Short mmCIF file of C-alpha atoms in Angstrom, two decimals:
data_model
loop_
_atom_site.label_atom_id
_atom_site.label_comp_id
_atom_site.label_asym_id
_atom_site.label_seq_id
_atom_site.Cartn_x
_atom_site.Cartn_y
_atom_site.Cartn_z
CA TYR R 1 0.00 0.00 0.00
CA THR R 2 1.09 3.54 -0.75
CA GLU R 3 -0.53 6.95 -0.95
CA GLY R 4 -2.05 7.84 -4.31
CA THR R 5 0.36 10.74 -4.74
CA GLU R 6 3.30 8.33 -4.38
CA LEU R 7 1.95 5.53 -6.57
CA ALA R 8 4.03 6.12 -9.72
CA GLN R 9 7.25 6.72 -7.75
CA THR R 10 6.70 3.58 -5.67
CA ALA R 11 6.20 1.49 -8.82
CA ASP R 12 9.37 2.99 -10.35
CA ASN R 13 11.34 2.27 -7.15
CA LEU R 14 10.22 -1.37 -7.20
CA ARG R 15 11.20 -1.75 -10.86
CA GLN R 16 14.59 -0.13 -10.22
CA ALA R 17 15.13 -2.60 -7.38
CA GLY R 18 14.62 -5.41 -9.90
CA LEU R 19 11.22 -6.46 -8.61
CA PRO R 20 8.52 -7.34 -11.12
CA VAL R 21 5.53 -4.99 -11.10
CA ARG R 22 2.56 -6.70 -12.72
CA SER R 23 0.11 -3.85 -12.29
CA VAL R 24 -0.23 -0.43 -10.73
CA GLU R 25 -3.72 0.59 -9.72
CA LEU R 26 -5.29 3.31 -7.61
CA ILE R 27 -8.08 1.92 -5.45
CA MET R 28 -10.23 3.46 -2.78
CA HIS R 29 -10.33 1.43 0.44
CA PRO R 30 -12.95 2.56 2.99
CA ASN R 31 -11.94 3.55 6.50
CA GLN R 32 -15.39 2.53 7.70
CA THR R 33 -17.75 -0.08 6.32
CA ILE R 34 -21.48 -0.51 6.75
CA ASP R 35 -23.61 -3.61 7.25
CA LEU R 36 -27.04 -3.59 5.65
CA ALA R 37 -29.87 -6.09 5.63
CA PRO R 38 -29.56 -8.37 2.58
CA GLY R 39 -32.42 -6.67 0.73
CA ASP R 40 -30.96 -3.20 1.27
CA ALA R 41 -27.49 -4.42 0.32
CA MET R 42 -28.86 -5.82 -2.93
CA THR R 43 -30.44 -2.43 -3.69
CA VAL R 44 -27.08 -0.74 -3.20
CA LEU R 45 -25.31 -3.35 -5.33
CA ARG R 46 -27.84 -2.91 -8.14
CA MET R 47 -27.20 0.85 -8.00
CA VAL R 48 -23.43 0.27 -8.11
CA GLU R 49 -23.89 -2.01 -11.13
CA ALA R 50 -26.06 0.59 -12.87
CA LEU R 51 -23.41 3.25 -12.26
CA GLU R 52 -20.67 0.96 -13.60
CA ASP R 53 -22.70 0.45 -16.78
CA LEU R 54 -22.62 4.18 -17.60
CA ASP R 55 -20.21 4.97 -20.45
CA ASP R 56 -18.45 7.84 -18.66
CA VAL R 57 -17.91 5.92 -15.39
CA LYS R 58 -14.58 4.11 -15.03
CA GLN R 59 -14.93 2.57 -11.59
CA VAL R 60 -17.30 2.65 -8.63
CA PHE R 61 -16.33 2.04 -5.01
CA HIS R 62 -18.57 1.36 -2.01
CA ASN R 63 -18.14 0.74 1.71
CA LEU R 64 -20.71 -2.04 2.00
CA THR R 65 -19.74 -5.16 3.93
CA LEU R 66 -20.64 -8.20 1.85
CA ASN R 67 -21.60 -10.68 4.55
CA PRO R 68 -22.48 -14.34 3.77
CA GLU R 69 -26.22 -13.58 3.53
CA VAL R 70 -25.63 -10.90 0.91
CA LEU R 71 -23.24 -13.13 -1.04
CA ALA R 72 -25.79 -15.96 -0.99
CA GLU R 73 -28.49 -13.64 -2.31
CA MET R 74 -26.15 -12.39 -5.04
CA ALA R 75 -25.41 -15.97 -6.11
CA GLY R 76 -29.06 -17.02 -5.99
#
């Protein structure tokens, strides 16, 4: 992990040290997560999916905890 402002320099430092860098990606990791009832979580996930389907959207992040109940409902 590194700060976003140091991402390129960190990747360059790793390469210069002879370490293979397979990918460099900026992600947003939440400091706090939320637990929702499975039905509410599915509503949020459908909204996230709809946002991801928009042509001008590159990536969508959320702070939803995907507990086993939510995962089971997603699979079902």
